[in-house]
Tab-separated table of C-alpha atoms and ligand atoms in Angstrom:
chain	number	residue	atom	x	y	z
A	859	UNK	CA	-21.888	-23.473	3.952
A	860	UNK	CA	-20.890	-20.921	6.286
A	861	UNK	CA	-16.970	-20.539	5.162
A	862	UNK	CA	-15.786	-17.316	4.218
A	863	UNK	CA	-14.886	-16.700	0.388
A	864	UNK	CA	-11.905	-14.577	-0.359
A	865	UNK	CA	-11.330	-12.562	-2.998
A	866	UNK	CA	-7.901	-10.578	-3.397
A	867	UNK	CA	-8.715	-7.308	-6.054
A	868	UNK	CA	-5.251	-6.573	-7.638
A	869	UNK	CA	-2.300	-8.472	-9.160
A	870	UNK	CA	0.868	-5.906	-8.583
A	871	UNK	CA	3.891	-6.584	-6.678
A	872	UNK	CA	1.770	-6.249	-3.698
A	873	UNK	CA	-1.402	-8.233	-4.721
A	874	UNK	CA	0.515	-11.392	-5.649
A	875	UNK	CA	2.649	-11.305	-2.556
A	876	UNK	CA	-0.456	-11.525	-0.541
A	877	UNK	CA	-1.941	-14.007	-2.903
A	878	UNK	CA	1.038	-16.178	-1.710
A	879	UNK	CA	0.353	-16.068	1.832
A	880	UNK	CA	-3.546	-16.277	2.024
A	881	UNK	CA	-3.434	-18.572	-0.626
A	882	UNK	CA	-1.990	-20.806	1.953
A	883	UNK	CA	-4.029	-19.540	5.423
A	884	UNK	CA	-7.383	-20.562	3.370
A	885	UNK	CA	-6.156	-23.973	2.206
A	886	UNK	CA	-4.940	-24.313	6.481
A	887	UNK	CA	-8.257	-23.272	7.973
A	888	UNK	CA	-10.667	-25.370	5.500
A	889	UNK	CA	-13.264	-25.034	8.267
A	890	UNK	CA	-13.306	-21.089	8.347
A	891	UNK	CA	-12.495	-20.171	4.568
A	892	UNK	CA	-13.364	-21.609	1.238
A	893	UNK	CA	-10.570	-22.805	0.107
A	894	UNK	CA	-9.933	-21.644	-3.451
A	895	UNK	CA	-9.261	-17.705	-3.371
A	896	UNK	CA	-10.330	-15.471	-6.752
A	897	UNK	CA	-7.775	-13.057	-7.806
A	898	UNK	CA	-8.479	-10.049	-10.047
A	899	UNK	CA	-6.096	-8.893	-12.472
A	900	UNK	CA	-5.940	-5.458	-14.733
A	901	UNK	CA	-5.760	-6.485	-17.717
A	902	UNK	CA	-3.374	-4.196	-19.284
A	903	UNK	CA	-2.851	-5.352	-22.728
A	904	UNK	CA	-3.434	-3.149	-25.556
A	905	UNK	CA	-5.994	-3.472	-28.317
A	906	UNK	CA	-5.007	-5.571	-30.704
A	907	UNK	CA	-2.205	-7.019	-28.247
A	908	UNK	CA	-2.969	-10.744	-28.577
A	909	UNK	CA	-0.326	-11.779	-25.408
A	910	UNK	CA	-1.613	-13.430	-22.532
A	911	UNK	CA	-3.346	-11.404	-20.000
A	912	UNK	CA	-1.279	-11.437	-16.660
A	913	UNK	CA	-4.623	-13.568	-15.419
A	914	UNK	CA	-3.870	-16.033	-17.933
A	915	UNK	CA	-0.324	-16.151	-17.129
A	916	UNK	CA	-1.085	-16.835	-13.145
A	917	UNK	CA	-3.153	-19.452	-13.849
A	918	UNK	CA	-0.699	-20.829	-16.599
A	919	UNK	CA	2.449	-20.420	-14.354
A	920	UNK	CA	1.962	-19.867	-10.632
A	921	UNK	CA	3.604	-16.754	-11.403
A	922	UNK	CA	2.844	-13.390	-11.900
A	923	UNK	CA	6.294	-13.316	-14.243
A	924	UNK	CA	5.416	-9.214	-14.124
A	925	UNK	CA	5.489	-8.139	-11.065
A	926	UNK	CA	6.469	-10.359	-8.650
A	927	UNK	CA	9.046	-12.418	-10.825
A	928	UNK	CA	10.374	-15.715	-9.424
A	929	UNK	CA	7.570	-16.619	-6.512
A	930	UNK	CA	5.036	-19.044	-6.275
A	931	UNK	CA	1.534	-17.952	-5.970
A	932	UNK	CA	0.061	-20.768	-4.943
A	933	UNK	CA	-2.718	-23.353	-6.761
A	934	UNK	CA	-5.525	-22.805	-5.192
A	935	UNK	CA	-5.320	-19.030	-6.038
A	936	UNK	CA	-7.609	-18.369	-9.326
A	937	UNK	CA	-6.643	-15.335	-11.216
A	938	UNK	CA	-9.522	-13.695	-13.783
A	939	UNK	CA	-9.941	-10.386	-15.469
A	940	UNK	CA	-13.169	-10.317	-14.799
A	941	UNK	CA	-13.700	-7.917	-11.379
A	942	UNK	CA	-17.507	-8.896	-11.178
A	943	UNK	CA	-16.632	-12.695	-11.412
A	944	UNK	CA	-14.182	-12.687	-8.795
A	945	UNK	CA	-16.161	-10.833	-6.498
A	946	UNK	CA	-19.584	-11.267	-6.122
A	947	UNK	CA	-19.572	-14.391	-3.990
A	948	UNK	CA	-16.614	-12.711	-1.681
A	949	UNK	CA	-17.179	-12.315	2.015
A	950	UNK	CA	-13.782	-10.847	2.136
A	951	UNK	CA	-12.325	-8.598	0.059
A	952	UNK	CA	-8.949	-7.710	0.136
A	953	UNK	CA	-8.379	-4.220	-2.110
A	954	UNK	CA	-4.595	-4.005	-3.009
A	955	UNK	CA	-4.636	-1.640	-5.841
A	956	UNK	CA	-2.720	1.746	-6.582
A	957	UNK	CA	-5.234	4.449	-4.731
A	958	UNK	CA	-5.306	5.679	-8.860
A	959	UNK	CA	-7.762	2.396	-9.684
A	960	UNK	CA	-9.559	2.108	-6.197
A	961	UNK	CA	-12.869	5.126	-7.490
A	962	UNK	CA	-13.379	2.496	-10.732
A	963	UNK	CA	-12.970	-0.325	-8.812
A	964	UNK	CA	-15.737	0.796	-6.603
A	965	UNK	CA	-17.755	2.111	-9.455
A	966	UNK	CA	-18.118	-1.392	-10.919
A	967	UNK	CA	-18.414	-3.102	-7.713
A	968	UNK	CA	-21.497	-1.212	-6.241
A	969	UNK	CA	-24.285	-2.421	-5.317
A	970	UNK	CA	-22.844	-5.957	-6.994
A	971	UNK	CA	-21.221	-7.418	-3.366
A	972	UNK	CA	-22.794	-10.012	-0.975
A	973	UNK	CA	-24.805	-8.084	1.730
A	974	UNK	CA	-22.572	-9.387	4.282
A	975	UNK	CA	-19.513	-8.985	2.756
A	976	UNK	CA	-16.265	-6.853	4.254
A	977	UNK	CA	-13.296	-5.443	2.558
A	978	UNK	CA	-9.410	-4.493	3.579
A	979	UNK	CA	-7.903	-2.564	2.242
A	980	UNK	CA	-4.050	-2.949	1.772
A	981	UNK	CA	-3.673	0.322	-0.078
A	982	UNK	CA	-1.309	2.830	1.329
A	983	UNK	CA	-2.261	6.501	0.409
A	984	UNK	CA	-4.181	9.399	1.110
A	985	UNK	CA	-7.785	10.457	-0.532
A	986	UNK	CA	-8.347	14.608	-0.436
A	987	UNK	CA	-11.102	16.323	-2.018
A	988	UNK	CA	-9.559	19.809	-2.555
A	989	UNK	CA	-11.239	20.998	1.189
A	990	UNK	CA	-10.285	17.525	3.386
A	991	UNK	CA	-8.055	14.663	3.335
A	992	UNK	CA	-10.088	11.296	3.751
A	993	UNK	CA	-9.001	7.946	4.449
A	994	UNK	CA	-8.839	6.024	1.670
A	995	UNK	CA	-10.619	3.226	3.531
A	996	UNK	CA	-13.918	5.580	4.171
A	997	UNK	CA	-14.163	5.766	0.566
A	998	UNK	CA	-14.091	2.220	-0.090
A	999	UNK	CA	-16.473	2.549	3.056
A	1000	UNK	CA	-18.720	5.010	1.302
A	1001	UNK	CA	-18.140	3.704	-2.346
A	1002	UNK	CA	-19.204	-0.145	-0.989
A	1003	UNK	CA	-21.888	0.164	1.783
A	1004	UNK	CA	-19.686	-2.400	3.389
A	1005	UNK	CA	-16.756	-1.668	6.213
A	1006	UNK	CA	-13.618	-1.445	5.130
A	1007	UNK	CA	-10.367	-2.732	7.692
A	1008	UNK	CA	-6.504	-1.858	6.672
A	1009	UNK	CA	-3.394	-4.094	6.828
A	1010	UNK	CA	-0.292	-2.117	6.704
A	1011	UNK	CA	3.167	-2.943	8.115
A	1012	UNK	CA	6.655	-2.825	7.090
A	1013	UNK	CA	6.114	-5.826	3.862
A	1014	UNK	CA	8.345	-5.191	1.288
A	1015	UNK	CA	6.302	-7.847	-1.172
A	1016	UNK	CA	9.290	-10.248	-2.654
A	1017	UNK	CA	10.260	-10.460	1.340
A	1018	UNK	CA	6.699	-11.676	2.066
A	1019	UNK	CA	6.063	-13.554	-0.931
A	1020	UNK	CA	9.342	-15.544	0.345
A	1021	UNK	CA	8.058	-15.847	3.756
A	1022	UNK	CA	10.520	-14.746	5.519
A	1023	UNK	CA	9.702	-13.044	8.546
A	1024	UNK	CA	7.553	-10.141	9.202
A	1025	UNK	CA	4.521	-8.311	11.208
A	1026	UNK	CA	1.990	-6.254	9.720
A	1027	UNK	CA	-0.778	-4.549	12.031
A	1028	UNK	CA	-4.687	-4.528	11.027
A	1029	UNK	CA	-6.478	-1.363	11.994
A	1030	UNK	CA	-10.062	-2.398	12.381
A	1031	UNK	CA	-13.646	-1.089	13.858
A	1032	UNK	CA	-14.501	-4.026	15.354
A	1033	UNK	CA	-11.963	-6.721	16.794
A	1034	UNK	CA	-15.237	-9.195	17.252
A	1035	UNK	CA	-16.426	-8.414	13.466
A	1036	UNK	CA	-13.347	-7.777	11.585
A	1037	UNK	CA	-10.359	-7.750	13.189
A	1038	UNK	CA	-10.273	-12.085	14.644
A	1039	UNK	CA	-11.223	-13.141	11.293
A	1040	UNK	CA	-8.922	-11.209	9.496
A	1041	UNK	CA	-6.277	-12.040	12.141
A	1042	UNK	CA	-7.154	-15.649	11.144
A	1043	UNK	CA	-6.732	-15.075	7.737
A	1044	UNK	CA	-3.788	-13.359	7.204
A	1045	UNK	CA	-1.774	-14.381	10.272
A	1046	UNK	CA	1.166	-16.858	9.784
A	1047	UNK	CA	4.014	-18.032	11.533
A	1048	UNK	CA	6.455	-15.860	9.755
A	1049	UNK	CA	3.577	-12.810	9.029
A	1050	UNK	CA	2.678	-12.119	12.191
A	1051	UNK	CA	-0.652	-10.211	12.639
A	1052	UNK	CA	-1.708	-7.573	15.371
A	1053	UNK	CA	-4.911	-6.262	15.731
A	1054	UNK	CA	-5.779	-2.478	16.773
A	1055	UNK	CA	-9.276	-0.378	16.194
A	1056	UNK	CA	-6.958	2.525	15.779
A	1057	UNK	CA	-8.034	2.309	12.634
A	1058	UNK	CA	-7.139	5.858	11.282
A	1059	UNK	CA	-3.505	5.834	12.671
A	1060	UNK	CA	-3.237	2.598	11.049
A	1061	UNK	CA	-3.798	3.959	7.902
A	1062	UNK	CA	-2.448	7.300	8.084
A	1063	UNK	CA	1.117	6.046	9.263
A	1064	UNK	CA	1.070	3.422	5.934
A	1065	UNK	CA	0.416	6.407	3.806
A	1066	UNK	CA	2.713	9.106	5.131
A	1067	UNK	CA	5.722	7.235	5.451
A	1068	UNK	CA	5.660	7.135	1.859
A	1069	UNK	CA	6.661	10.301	1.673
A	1070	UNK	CA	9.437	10.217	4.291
A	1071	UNK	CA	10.767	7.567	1.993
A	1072	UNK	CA	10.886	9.675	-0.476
A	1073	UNK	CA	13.213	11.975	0.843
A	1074	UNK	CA	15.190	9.411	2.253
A	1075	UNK	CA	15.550	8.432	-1.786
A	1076	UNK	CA	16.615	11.810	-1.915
A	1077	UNK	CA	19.416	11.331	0.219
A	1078	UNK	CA	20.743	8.403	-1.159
A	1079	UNK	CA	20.587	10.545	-4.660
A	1080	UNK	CA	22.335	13.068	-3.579
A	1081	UNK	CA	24.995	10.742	-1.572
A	1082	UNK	CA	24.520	12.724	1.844
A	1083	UNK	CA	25.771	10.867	4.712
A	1084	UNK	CA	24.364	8.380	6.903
A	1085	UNK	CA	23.777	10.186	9.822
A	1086	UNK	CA	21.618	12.655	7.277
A	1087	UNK	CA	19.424	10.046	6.192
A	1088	UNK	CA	19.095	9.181	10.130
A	1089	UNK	CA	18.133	12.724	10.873
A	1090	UNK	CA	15.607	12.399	7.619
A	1091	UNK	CA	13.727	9.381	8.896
A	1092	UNK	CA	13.079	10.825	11.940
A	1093	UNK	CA	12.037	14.485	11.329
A	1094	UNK	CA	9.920	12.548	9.122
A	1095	UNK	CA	8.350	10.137	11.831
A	1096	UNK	CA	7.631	13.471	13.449
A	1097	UNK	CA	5.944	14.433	11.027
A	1098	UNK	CA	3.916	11.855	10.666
A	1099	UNK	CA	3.132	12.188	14.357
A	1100	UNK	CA	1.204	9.529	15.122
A	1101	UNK	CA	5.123	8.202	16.259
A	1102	UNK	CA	3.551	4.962	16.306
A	1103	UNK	CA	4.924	1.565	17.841
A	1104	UNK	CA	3.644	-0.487	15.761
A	1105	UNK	CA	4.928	-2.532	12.234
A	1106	UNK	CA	2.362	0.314	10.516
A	1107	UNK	CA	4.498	3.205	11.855
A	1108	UNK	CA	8.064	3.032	12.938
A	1109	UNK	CA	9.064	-0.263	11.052
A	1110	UNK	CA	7.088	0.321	7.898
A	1111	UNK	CA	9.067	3.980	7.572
A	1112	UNK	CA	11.928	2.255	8.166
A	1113	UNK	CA	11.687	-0.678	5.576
A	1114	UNK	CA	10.263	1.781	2.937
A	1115	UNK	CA	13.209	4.209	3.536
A	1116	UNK	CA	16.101	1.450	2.776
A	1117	UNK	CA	14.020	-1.200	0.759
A	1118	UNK	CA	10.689	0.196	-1.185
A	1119	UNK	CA	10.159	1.468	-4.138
A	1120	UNK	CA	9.403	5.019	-3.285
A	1121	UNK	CA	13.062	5.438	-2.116
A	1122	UNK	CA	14.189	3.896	-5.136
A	1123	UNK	CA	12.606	6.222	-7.737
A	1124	UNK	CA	13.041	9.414	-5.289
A	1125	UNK	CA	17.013	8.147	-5.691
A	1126	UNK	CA	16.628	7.910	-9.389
A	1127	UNK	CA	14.175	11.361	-9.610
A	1128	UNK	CA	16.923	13.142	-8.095
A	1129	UNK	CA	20.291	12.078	-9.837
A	1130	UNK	CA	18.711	12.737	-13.068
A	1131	UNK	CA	16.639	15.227	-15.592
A	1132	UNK	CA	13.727	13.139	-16.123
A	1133	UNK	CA	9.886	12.984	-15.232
A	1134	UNK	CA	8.586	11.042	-12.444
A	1135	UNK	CA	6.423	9.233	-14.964
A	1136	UNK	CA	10.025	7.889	-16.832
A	1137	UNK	CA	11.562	6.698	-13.837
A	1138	UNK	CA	8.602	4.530	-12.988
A	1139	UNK	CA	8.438	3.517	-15.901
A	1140	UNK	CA	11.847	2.535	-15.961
A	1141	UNK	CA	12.452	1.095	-12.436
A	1142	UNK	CA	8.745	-0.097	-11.504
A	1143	UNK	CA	7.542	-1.820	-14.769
A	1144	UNK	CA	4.763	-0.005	-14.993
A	1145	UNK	CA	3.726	0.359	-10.973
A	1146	UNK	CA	3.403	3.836	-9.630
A	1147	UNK	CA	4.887	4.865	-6.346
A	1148	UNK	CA	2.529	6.189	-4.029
A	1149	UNK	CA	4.468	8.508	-2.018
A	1150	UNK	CA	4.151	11.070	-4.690
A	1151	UNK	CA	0.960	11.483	-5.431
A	1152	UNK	CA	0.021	11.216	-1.508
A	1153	UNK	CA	2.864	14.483	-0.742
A	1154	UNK	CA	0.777	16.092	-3.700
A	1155	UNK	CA	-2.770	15.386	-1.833
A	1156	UNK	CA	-1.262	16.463	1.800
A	1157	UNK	CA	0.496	19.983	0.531
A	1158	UNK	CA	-2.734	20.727	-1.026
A	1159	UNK	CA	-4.286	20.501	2.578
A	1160	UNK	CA	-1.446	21.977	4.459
A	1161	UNK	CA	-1.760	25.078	2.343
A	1162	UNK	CA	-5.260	25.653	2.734
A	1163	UNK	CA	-5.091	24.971	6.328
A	1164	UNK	CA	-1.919	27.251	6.324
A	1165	UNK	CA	0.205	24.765	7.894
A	1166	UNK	CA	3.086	23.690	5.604
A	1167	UNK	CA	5.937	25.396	7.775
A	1168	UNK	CA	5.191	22.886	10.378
A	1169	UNK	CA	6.181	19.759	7.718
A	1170	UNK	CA	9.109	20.605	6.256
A	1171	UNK	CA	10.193	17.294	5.166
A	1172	UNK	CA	6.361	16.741	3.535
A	1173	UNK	CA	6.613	20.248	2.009
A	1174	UNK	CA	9.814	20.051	0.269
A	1175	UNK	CA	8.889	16.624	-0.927
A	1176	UNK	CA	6.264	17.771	-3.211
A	1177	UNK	CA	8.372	20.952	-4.112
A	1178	UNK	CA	11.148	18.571	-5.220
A	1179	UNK	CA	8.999	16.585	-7.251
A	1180	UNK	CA	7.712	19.833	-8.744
A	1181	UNK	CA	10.433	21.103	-9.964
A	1182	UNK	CA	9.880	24.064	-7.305
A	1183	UNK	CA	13.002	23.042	-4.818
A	1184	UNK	CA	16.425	21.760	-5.472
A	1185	UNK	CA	18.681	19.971	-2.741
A	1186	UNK	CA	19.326	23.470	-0.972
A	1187	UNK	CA	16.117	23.721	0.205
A	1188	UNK	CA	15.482	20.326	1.286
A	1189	UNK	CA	19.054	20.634	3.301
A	1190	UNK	CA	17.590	23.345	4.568
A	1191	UNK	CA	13.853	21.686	5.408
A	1192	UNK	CA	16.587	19.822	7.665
A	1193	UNK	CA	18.602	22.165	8.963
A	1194	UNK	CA	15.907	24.696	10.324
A	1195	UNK	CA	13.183	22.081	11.211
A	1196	UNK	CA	10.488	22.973	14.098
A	1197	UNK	CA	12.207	20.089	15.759
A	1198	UNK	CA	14.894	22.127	16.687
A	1199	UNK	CA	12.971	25.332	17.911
B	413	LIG	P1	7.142	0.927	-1.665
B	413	LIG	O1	7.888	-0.247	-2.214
B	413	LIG	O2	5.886	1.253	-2.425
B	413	LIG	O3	8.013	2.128	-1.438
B	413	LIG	O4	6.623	0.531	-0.228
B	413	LIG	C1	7.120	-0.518	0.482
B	413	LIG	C2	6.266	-0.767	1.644
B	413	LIG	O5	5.194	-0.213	1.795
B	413	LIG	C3	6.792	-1.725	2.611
B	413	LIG	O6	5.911	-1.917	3.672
């Protein structure tokens, strides 16, 4: 039996959208891919919580009633709590967890996957360990033993999940080894796939525009005008440099800034007095944004490389989140950019 098993690792807003459409390329290419695909699910309940585990309730409903409320994940999709179970047969797995669960993930999974197995990771964030950043997808690389791809793109999940149209771009090492069987796995009609080995742009673009939609958020807080929240985006594509044409870079910064939920809880972190960890809370169900947390990791690295004048928009970010700047400075972080130099 030479098809490829696939085994998703994650059952957020993100997870289950993706559940919906490989659920679906699997059951269409019965000659490539086995055609059931495992699902792992935190199972967040409480001790003593005697609910059904969002596993349970996938299985039960087609619907992960959570998360990604109102879409059909599809039958042949098999949700479990148990990580081990759902992925020790996988040739394929596809990590879409918040970067905060990827180091247990990997813990538990070591030395437990098929020799030939591959992951992709779907995560978009930064690693940093105090002296460099890292890709998230070398540590899955170095956690694993196996090679780790990424699929990033401008996918807002309910959009996906309701197939309507959208690209997303695979950064890969290899096109031969990764990159034409992931093509053929997540490509669709309406989720169209391109493949690049520019791996680390990929990736760094997926993570970084996070943060540029968090200050757009904290436009749309503040109600500053729309040709402020233009100006926002695109000091913060410069920013993120690698300018790049592709759904990973210009689109995905784009989607994020008017439709994701970093944008959403920068808009909410701003208007009011309360913690970051309220407003997700809140607004997210429980999800964390990642846009936070990756500003945090990239300041860290700016200031020890000495650099944070050049990134403004990244800088005040995680000063606004701090505490440490109000909407004066960021105006400012605008208003006196390098750009304009
Ligand atoms: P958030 O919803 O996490 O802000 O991101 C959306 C996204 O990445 C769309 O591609």
């Amino acid at each position: 039996d030479r098809r490829k098993r696939v085994t998703i690792v994650g059952g957020g807003n993100w997870g289950s959208a993706i559940a919906c459409v490989v659920g679906k390329t699997v059951k269409r290419q019965p000659e490539i891919f086995y055609p059931y695909v495992n699902m792992w699910c935190r199972d967040s309940r409480k001790p003593g919580d005697s609910s059904e585990s969002i596993a349970e309730v996938i299985n039960r409903t087609h619907e992960n009633a959570k998360y990604l409320p109102g879409r059909r994940i599809p039958e042949n999709v098999i949700a479990t709590s148990n990580l081990l179970d759902a992925c020790e047969e996988a040739h394929i797995l596809i990590l879409v967890v918040p970067h905060q669960g990827i180091e247990q993930i990997c813990k538990e999974l070591n030395g437990k996957l098929l020799p030939d197995a591959q992951a992709v990771s779907l995560t978009k964030g930064i690693s940093s360990d105090g002296k460099k950043l890292k890709l998230i997808s070398q540590d899955i690389e170095d956690a694993l033993g196996v090679k780790c791809s990424v699929l990033m793109g401008a996918n807002l999940a309910g959009e996906v999940a309701d197939e309507k149209f959208c690209e997303a771009t695979i950064g890969c090492k290899s096109i031969e080894e990764q990159g034409n069987i992931l093509k053929q796995l997540f490509d669709t009609p309406n989720f169209r796939i391109r493949v690049t080995t520019d791996y680390e742009a990929v990736e760094l673009c997926g993570a970084l525009k996070n943060i540029v939609a968090c200050a757009a958020g904290f436009v749309d807080g503040l109600g500053w005008a729309y040709n402020m929240k233009s100006a926002m985006i695109r000091l913060g594509l410069l920013e993120t440099k690698e300018s790049y044409f592709e759904s990973c870079g210009v689109a995905d910064l784009i989607t994020t800034c008017f439709g994701g939920r970093n944008r959403k809880v920068a808009e909410a972190f701003i208007k009011s007095d309360k913690p970051l960890a309220q407003i997700e809370r809140e607004l997210l169900n429980g999800q964390s944004a990642q846009g936070p947390p990756t500003a945090d990791d990239v300041f860290e690295m700016m200031e020890l490389f000495g650099i944070s004048e050049k990134f403004p928009i990244f800088t005040a970010v995680h000063k606004v989140f701090h505490g440490k700047m109000g909407q004066d400075g960021l105006y400012d972080a605008m208003r006196t950019h390098p750009a304009y130099d």
